Short mmCIF file of C-alpha atoms and ligand atoms in Angstrom, two decimals:
data_model
loop_
_atom_site.label_atom_id
_atom_site.label_comp_id
_atom_site.label_asym_id
_atom_site.label_seq_id
_atom_site.Cartn_x
_atom_site.Cartn_y
_atom_site.Cartn_z
CA MET A 1 0.06 -0.06 -0.11
CA LYS A 2 1.18 3.41 -0.99
CA ARG A 3 1.99 5.84 1.74
CA ILE A 4 1.32 9.57 1.70
CA LEU A 5 1.69 12.42 3.97
CA ILE A 6 -0.43 15.33 3.59
CA THR A 7 0.59 18.46 5.65
CA GLY A 8 -2.25 20.75 6.30
CA GLY A 9 -4.41 17.66 6.25
CA ALA A 10 -7.23 19.06 8.14
CA GLY A 11 -7.71 22.21 6.13
CA PHE A 12 -9.97 22.94 3.26
CA LEU A 13 -7.85 21.53 0.35
CA GLY A 14 -5.89 19.15 2.56
CA SER A 15 -9.06 17.51 3.79
CA HIS A 16 -10.21 17.00 0.30
CA LEU A 17 -6.95 15.63 -0.64
CA CYS A 18 -7.09 13.21 2.21
CA ASP A 19 -10.50 11.87 0.94
CA ARG A 20 -9.21 11.45 -2.55
CA PHE A 21 -6.11 9.42 -1.67
CA ILE A 22 -8.10 7.32 0.76
CA LYS A 23 -10.46 6.66 -2.29
CA GLU A 24 -7.50 5.76 -4.30
CA GLY A 25 -6.32 3.15 -1.79
CA PHE A 26 -3.49 4.79 -0.23
CA HIS A 27 -2.52 4.88 3.51
CA VAL A 28 -2.96 8.49 4.49
CA ILE A 29 -0.96 10.62 7.11
CA ALA A 30 -2.62 13.88 7.77
CA MET A 31 -0.36 16.25 9.64
CA ASP A 32 -1.83 19.71 11.00
CA ASN A 33 -1.17 22.11 13.89
CA LEU A 34 -4.75 22.98 13.61
CA ILE A 35 -4.22 26.80 13.76
CA THR A 36 -6.42 27.22 10.70
CA GLY A 37 -7.23 23.54 9.98
CA ASP A 38 -10.30 22.09 11.67
CA LEU A 39 -10.77 18.43 12.69
CA ARG A 40 -14.34 18.32 11.89
CA ASN A 41 -13.02 18.46 8.10
CA ILE A 42 -11.48 14.96 8.59
CA GLU A 43 -13.36 13.36 11.50
CA HIS A 44 -15.13 10.84 9.16
CA LEU A 45 -11.60 9.37 8.39
CA PHE A 46 -10.62 8.51 11.91
CA LYS A 47 -12.30 5.23 11.92
CA LEU A 48 -10.48 3.93 8.96
CA PRO A 49 -7.56 1.85 9.47
CA ASN A 50 -5.44 3.40 6.42
CA PHE A 51 -5.65 7.00 7.91
CA GLU A 52 -3.55 8.55 10.54
CA PHE A 53 -3.50 11.98 12.05
CA TYR A 54 -0.53 13.74 13.49
CA HIS A 55 -1.18 16.82 15.49
CA HIS A 56 2.09 18.67 14.58
CA ASP A 57 3.53 21.80 13.39
CA VAL A 58 5.37 21.10 10.11
CA SER A 59 7.58 24.02 10.66
CA LYS A 60 9.23 21.81 13.46
CA PHE A 61 11.23 18.61 12.83
CA ILE A 62 8.91 16.02 11.38
CA HIS A 63 9.29 12.37 12.14
CA VAL A 64 7.33 9.70 10.29
CA PRO A 65 7.93 6.12 11.05
CA GLY A 66 7.89 3.53 8.11
CA ASP A 67 7.88 4.05 4.34
CA LEU A 68 6.59 7.03 2.85
CA HIS A 69 6.13 7.33 -0.94
CA TYR A 70 4.48 10.87 -1.26
CA ILE A 71 4.52 14.06 0.47
CA LEU A 72 1.90 16.71 -0.22
CA HIS A 73 2.94 20.00 1.43
CA PHE A 74 -0.33 21.86 1.85
CA ALA A 75 0.11 23.46 5.42
CA SER A 76 -0.03 27.24 5.23
CA PRO A 77 -2.51 29.97 6.22
CA ALA A 78 -3.98 30.80 2.66
CA SER A 79 -6.34 33.67 3.08
CA PRO A 80 -5.42 37.38 3.27
CA ILE A 81 -7.02 37.67 6.89
CA ASP A 82 -5.25 34.67 7.94
CA TYR A 83 -1.72 35.41 6.71
CA LEU A 84 -2.10 39.17 7.99
CA LYS A 85 -2.87 37.74 11.40
CA ILE A 86 -0.23 35.22 11.68
CA PRO A 87 2.56 36.57 9.33
CA ILE A 88 5.46 34.98 10.99
CA GLN A 89 3.95 31.53 10.81
CA THR A 90 2.96 31.90 7.36
CA LEU A 91 6.76 32.67 6.54
CA LYS A 92 7.92 29.59 8.62
CA VAL A 93 5.54 27.16 7.12
CA GLY A 94 6.63 28.17 3.54
CA SER A 95 10.24 28.06 4.45
CA LEU A 96 11.20 25.99 7.35
CA GLY A 97 7.99 23.79 6.66
CA ILE A 98 9.17 22.87 3.28
CA HIS A 99 12.64 22.40 4.30
CA ASN A 100 11.58 19.83 6.85
CA CYS A 101 9.26 18.06 4.07
CA LEU A 102 12.25 17.92 1.67
CA GLY A 103 14.55 16.58 4.19
CA LEU A 104 12.08 13.83 5.23
CA ALA A 105 11.48 13.28 1.45
CA ARG A 106 15.33 12.58 0.96
CA VAL A 107 15.45 10.23 3.75
CA LYS A 108 12.33 8.31 2.64
CA ASN A 109 13.07 8.69 -1.14
CA ALA A 110 9.54 9.93 -1.57
CA ARG A 111 8.18 12.41 -4.12
CA VAL A 112 6.96 15.72 -2.90
CA LEU A 113 4.34 18.02 -4.44
CA ILE A 114 4.04 21.48 -3.04
CA ALA A 115 0.99 23.80 -3.07
CA SER A 116 2.05 27.06 -4.64
CA THR A 117 -0.24 29.77 -5.61
CA SER A 118 -1.37 32.33 -8.30
CA GLU A 119 0.07 34.70 -5.70
CA VAL A 120 3.48 34.10 -7.03
CA TYR A 121 2.33 36.25 -9.95
CA GLY A 122 1.23 39.03 -7.32
CA ASP A 123 -0.77 41.80 -9.26
CA PRO A 124 0.14 40.58 -12.68
CA LEU A 125 0.94 42.57 -15.52
CA VAL A 126 0.54 39.66 -17.87
CA HIS A 127 -3.01 38.33 -18.41
CA PRO A 128 -3.94 35.48 -18.28
CA GLN A 129 -1.01 34.02 -16.37
CA THR A 130 1.27 31.59 -17.92
CA GLU A 131 3.84 29.68 -15.90
CA ASP A 132 6.60 31.41 -17.60
CA TYR A 133 5.48 34.84 -15.99
CA TRP A 134 7.88 35.82 -13.19
CA GLY A 135 5.31 37.84 -11.43
CA HIS A 136 4.88 41.47 -10.12
CA VAL A 137 5.17 41.10 -6.22
CA ASN A 138 5.49 43.58 -3.57
CA PRO A 139 7.84 41.82 -0.84
CA VAL A 140 7.15 44.34 1.78
CA GLY A 141 3.30 44.65 1.21
CA PRO A 142 0.81 42.96 3.42
CA ARG A 143 0.57 40.09 1.00
CA GLY A 144 4.45 39.77 1.00
CA VAL A 145 4.54 37.21 3.77
CA TYR A 146 2.40 34.74 1.85
CA ASP A 147 3.77 35.62 -1.79
CA GLU A 148 7.26 35.50 -0.88
CA ALA A 149 7.03 32.15 1.30
CA LYS A 150 5.45 30.56 -1.59
CA ARG A 151 8.14 31.80 -4.09
CA PHE A 152 10.85 30.69 -1.64
CA GLN A 153 9.09 27.40 -1.35
CA GLU A 154 9.21 26.88 -5.15
CA ALA A 155 12.87 27.96 -5.20
CA MET A 156 13.69 25.57 -2.35
CA THR A 157 11.78 22.68 -4.08
CA MET A 158 13.53 23.17 -7.34
CA ALA A 159 16.95 23.31 -5.61
CA TYR A 160 16.23 19.88 -4.08
CA HIS A 161 15.08 18.73 -7.50
CA THR A 162 18.31 19.82 -9.33
CA PHE A 163 20.84 19.45 -6.58
CA HIS A 164 19.71 16.29 -4.89
CA GLY A 165 17.69 14.76 -7.69
CA LEU A 166 14.63 14.62 -5.51
CA GLU A 167 11.36 13.99 -7.45
CA THR A 168 9.18 17.06 -6.92
CA ARG A 169 5.99 18.62 -8.28
CA ILE A 170 4.78 22.19 -8.08
CA VAL A 171 1.09 23.20 -8.54
CA ARG A 172 0.14 26.85 -8.80
CA ILE A 173 -3.50 26.95 -7.47
CA PHE A 174 -5.82 29.59 -8.41
CA ASN A 175 -8.82 30.72 -6.38
CA THR A 176 -10.50 27.54 -5.24
CA TYR A 177 -13.83 27.13 -3.39
CA GLY A 178 -15.89 24.44 -2.18
CA PRO A 179 -17.27 22.69 0.97
CA ARG A 180 -15.24 23.10 4.11
CA MET A 181 -13.91 26.55 3.36
CA ARG A 182 -14.03 28.48 6.74
CA LEU A 183 -16.88 30.71 6.71
CA ASN A 184 -14.88 33.43 8.46
CA ASP A 185 -11.50 33.10 6.80
CA GLY A 186 -12.08 36.42 4.90
CA ARG A 187 -12.14 34.90 1.46
CA VAL A 188 -14.66 36.31 -0.94
CA LEU A 189 -16.85 33.15 -1.26
CA PRO A 190 -17.37 32.20 2.35
CA ALA A 191 -17.51 36.05 3.16
CA PHE A 192 -20.61 36.45 0.67
CA ILE A 193 -22.29 33.26 1.52
CA GLY A 194 -21.95 33.81 5.35
CA GLN A 195 -23.23 37.35 5.01
CA ALA A 196 -26.25 36.18 2.88
CA LEU A 197 -26.99 33.41 5.48
CA ARG A 198 -26.65 35.81 8.40
CA GLY A 199 -28.82 38.48 6.72
CA GLU A 200 -26.02 40.99 6.37
CA ASP A 201 -25.22 43.05 3.44
CA LEU A 202 -22.43 41.65 1.26
CA THR A 203 -19.32 43.62 1.42
CA ILE A 204 -17.57 44.41 -2.05
CA PHE A 205 -13.96 45.64 -1.68
CA GLY A 206 -13.27 48.62 -3.99
CA ASP A 207 -15.53 49.27 -6.82
CA GLY A 208 -15.81 45.31 -7.55
CA SER A 209 -14.31 45.68 -11.02
CA GLN A 210 -11.24 43.42 -9.98
CA THR A 211 -11.47 39.87 -11.53
CA ARG A 212 -11.06 36.43 -10.31
CA SER A 213 -11.42 32.95 -11.86
CA PHE A 214 -12.91 30.48 -9.25
CA CYS A 215 -12.20 26.80 -9.64
CA PHE A 216 -14.46 24.05 -7.77
CA VAL A 217 -12.41 21.97 -5.38
CA ASP A 218 -13.08 18.52 -7.02
CA ASP A 219 -11.65 19.72 -10.34
CA LEU A 220 -8.45 21.08 -8.49
CA VAL A 221 -8.02 17.67 -6.60
CA GLU A 222 -8.16 15.86 -9.82
CA GLY A 223 -5.47 18.34 -11.37
CA ILE A 224 -3.22 17.73 -8.41
CA TYR A 225 -3.66 13.99 -8.55
CA ARG A 226 -2.72 13.85 -11.95
CA LEU A 227 0.08 16.21 -11.57
CA LEU A 228 1.59 14.26 -8.79
CA LEU A 229 1.58 10.90 -11.03
CA SER A 230 3.10 12.85 -14.00
CA ASP A 231 6.65 13.39 -14.54
CA HIS A 232 6.65 17.02 -14.73
CA ALA A 233 8.98 18.85 -12.24
CA GLN A 234 8.20 22.33 -13.47
CA PRO A 235 5.31 24.53 -12.08
CA VAL A 236 1.74 23.91 -13.51
CA ASN A 237 -1.33 26.23 -13.09
CA ILE A 238 -4.43 24.61 -11.99
CA GLY A 239 -7.52 26.64 -12.08
CA ASN A 240 -10.71 27.49 -13.77
CA PRO A 241 -10.25 30.17 -16.65
CA SER A 242 -13.73 31.29 -16.27
CA GLU A 243 -13.03 34.86 -15.17
CA ILE A 244 -15.70 37.28 -13.35
CA THR A 245 -15.76 40.58 -11.65
CA ILE A 246 -16.27 40.53 -7.87
CA LYS A 247 -19.50 42.71 -8.46
CA GLU A 248 -20.77 39.87 -10.74
CA PHE A 249 -19.88 37.50 -8.41
CA ALA A 250 -21.74 39.11 -5.61
CA GLU A 251 -24.91 39.31 -7.79
CA GLU A 252 -24.50 35.49 -8.49
CA ILE A 253 -24.38 34.64 -4.85
CA ILE A 254 -27.39 36.79 -4.23
CA LYS A 255 -29.32 35.07 -6.79
CA LEU A 256 -28.04 31.77 -5.78
CA THR A 257 -29.11 32.22 -1.88
CA GLY A 258 -32.35 33.68 -3.04
CA THR A 259 -31.90 36.41 -0.31
CA ASP A 260 -32.64 40.28 -0.96
CA GLN A 261 -29.26 41.44 0.51
CA LYS A 262 -27.76 44.52 -0.63
CA VAL A 263 -24.04 45.12 -1.49
CA VAL A 264 -21.94 47.67 0.32
CA TYR A 265 -18.64 48.96 -0.73
CA LYS A 266 -15.54 49.02 1.37
CA ASP A 267 -11.97 50.06 0.92
CA LEU A 268 -9.94 48.00 -1.42
CA PRO A 269 -7.27 46.19 0.53
CA LYS A 270 -3.68 47.16 -0.31
CA ASP A 271 -2.01 45.44 -3.25
CA ASP A 272 -5.17 43.45 -3.99
CA PRO A 273 -4.62 42.14 -7.50
CA LYS A 274 -6.66 43.64 -10.19
CA GLN A 275 -7.19 40.70 -12.29
CA ARG A 276 -6.54 37.05 -12.24
CA GLN A 277 -6.95 34.20 -14.85
CA PRO A 278 -5.02 31.05 -15.30
CA ASP A 279 -3.73 30.09 -18.45
CA ILE A 280 -4.16 26.32 -18.39
CA THR A 281 -2.69 25.23 -21.76
CA LYS A 282 0.25 23.32 -19.92
CA ALA A 283 -2.25 21.41 -17.83
CA ARG A 284 -4.33 20.48 -20.67
CA GLN A 285 -1.39 19.42 -22.64
CA ILE A 286 0.75 17.44 -19.90
CA LEU A 287 -2.02 16.33 -17.70
CA ASN A 288 -4.80 16.08 -20.13
CA TRP A 289 -6.75 18.11 -17.58
CA GLU A 290 -9.34 20.77 -17.63
CA PRO A 291 -12.06 21.77 -15.11
CA LYS A 292 -15.51 19.88 -15.48
CA PHE A 293 -17.50 21.99 -13.03
CA SER A 294 -19.21 25.16 -14.11
CA ARG A 295 -19.41 27.90 -11.51
CA GLU A 296 -23.33 27.38 -11.28
CA GLU A 297 -22.82 23.65 -10.45
CA GLY A 298 -20.01 24.02 -7.94
CA LEU A 299 -21.58 27.16 -6.16
CA LYS A 300 -24.81 24.98 -5.73
CA ILE A 301 -22.80 22.23 -3.94
CA THR A 302 -20.88 24.73 -1.96
CA TYR A 303 -24.06 26.76 -0.92
CA LYS A 304 -25.72 23.33 0.10
CA TYR A 305 -22.82 22.60 2.51
CA PHE A 306 -22.92 25.94 4.08
CA LYS A 307 -26.68 26.00 4.43
CA ASN A 308 -26.92 22.65 6.30
CA LEU A 309 -23.94 23.65 8.91
CA PRO A 310 -25.17 24.15 12.53
CA LYS A 311 -26.45 27.73 12.90
CA GLU A 312 -23.78 28.45 15.43
CA ARG A 313 -20.98 27.74 12.99
CA LEU A 314 -22.03 30.90 10.80
CA PHE A 315 -20.26 32.75 13.76
CA ASP A 316 -17.09 30.61 14.34
CA GLU A 317 -14.23 32.47 15.57
CA VAL A 318 -10.92 31.36 14.75
CA ASN A 319 -8.26 30.78 17.59
CA HIS A 320 -4.94 31.81 16.37
CA ARG A 321 -2.70 30.29 18.74
CA GLU A 322 0.95 31.48 18.87
CA PHE A 323 3.50 29.10 19.13
N1 UDP B 1 -13.50 40.73 -1.69
C1 UDP B 1 -14.58 41.40 -1.53
N2 UDP B 1 -15.30 41.38 -0.38
C2 UDP B 1 -14.94 40.37 0.72
C3 UDP B 1 -13.84 39.60 0.57
C4 UDP B 1 -13.10 39.69 -0.49
O1 UDP B 1 -14.88 42.31 -2.48
O2 UDP B 1 -15.78 40.29 1.74
C5 UDP B 1 -12.61 40.71 -2.77
C6 UDP B 1 -11.07 41.04 -2.45
O3 UDP B 1 -10.83 42.22 -2.22
C7 UDP B 1 -10.44 40.51 -3.62
C8 UDP B 1 -11.48 39.10 -4.28
O4 UDP B 1 -12.57 39.54 -3.54
O5 UDP B 1 -10.54 41.37 -4.71
C9 UDP B 1 -10.98 37.87 -3.78
O6 UDP B 1 -10.55 37.91 -2.33
P1 UDP B 1 -10.07 36.63 -1.89
O7 UDP B 1 -9.61 37.02 -0.39
O8 UDP B 1 -11.12 35.50 -1.85
O9 UDP B 1 -8.78 36.13 -2.52
P2 UDP B 1 -7.55 36.65 -3.31
O10 UDP B 1 -7.57 38.36 -3.13
O11 UDP B 1 -6.49 36.16 -2.54
O12 UDP B 1 -7.75 36.19 -4.56
#
């Protein structure tokens, strides 16, 4: 049985990856310090003999007994609110965390796949973003802690690949949504759906003309699965190229939730990218992958999940413990 370590395994993406690799017959070891992860995302897996959970901070030395064939490094705060609240941890998990994963991979002779991000392109001057664009990032702005951690993580991973001959994969993830996002993580989709469910106005930052391209989580997981099993060490964009302005997105959410909420306009956060759309030519060619879920289908599934949560979770507070 193949054994895989998934860091950030209790998070939004990590938990969906745990599900997928369990389904594929792997022995899955999820690791998470639970700062932004949530055990409720994986509690259905605890009864399985081929699932283990390590409550551990990947920025500290990692020990995993026995064989290990794959490591997915998905631990990281990933929303602007989270990484503004815990900037040092964000930098540490992208630097010390990946260093520990790569060191473990060398000892175990495992293949490593890292979660990178469209944020490596910053506020892009090239549109749509292809993998060979180097980006437009402000290292000392509020997003710098995340963007530069992820860029460093790519550099470190590539160095282990070229210097040590380690098998590595890099996925650049564009905005992804789906069940298990935290309602209060500040990202636009849970923000809008949470506001609609609580009967609050939807907060549009800026004039809402900035664009994003939203990918449903099942599509992303499929792309990651294919990339892991491919032989491609260079970065690959995975995302849904269907681009929309945030104002239009708010209108779609109001329609979806059937509420009569209004929108209110707030200041645009500093360095908020004006546009974002993945060029997925490479993923199409190399992985024979493209997204299957339309936004309409994906949003319906996601809304159903949030609507069925216990009422009190609409007001969840996150506990950002220092360590
Ligand atoms: N946004 C918004 N209202 C909110 C939360 C976010 O208008 O309540 C905007 C935000 O300024 C950004 C876009 O939605 O332009 C996507 O934000 P998110 O935090 O989801 O992701 P990212 O900016 O990292 O793509």
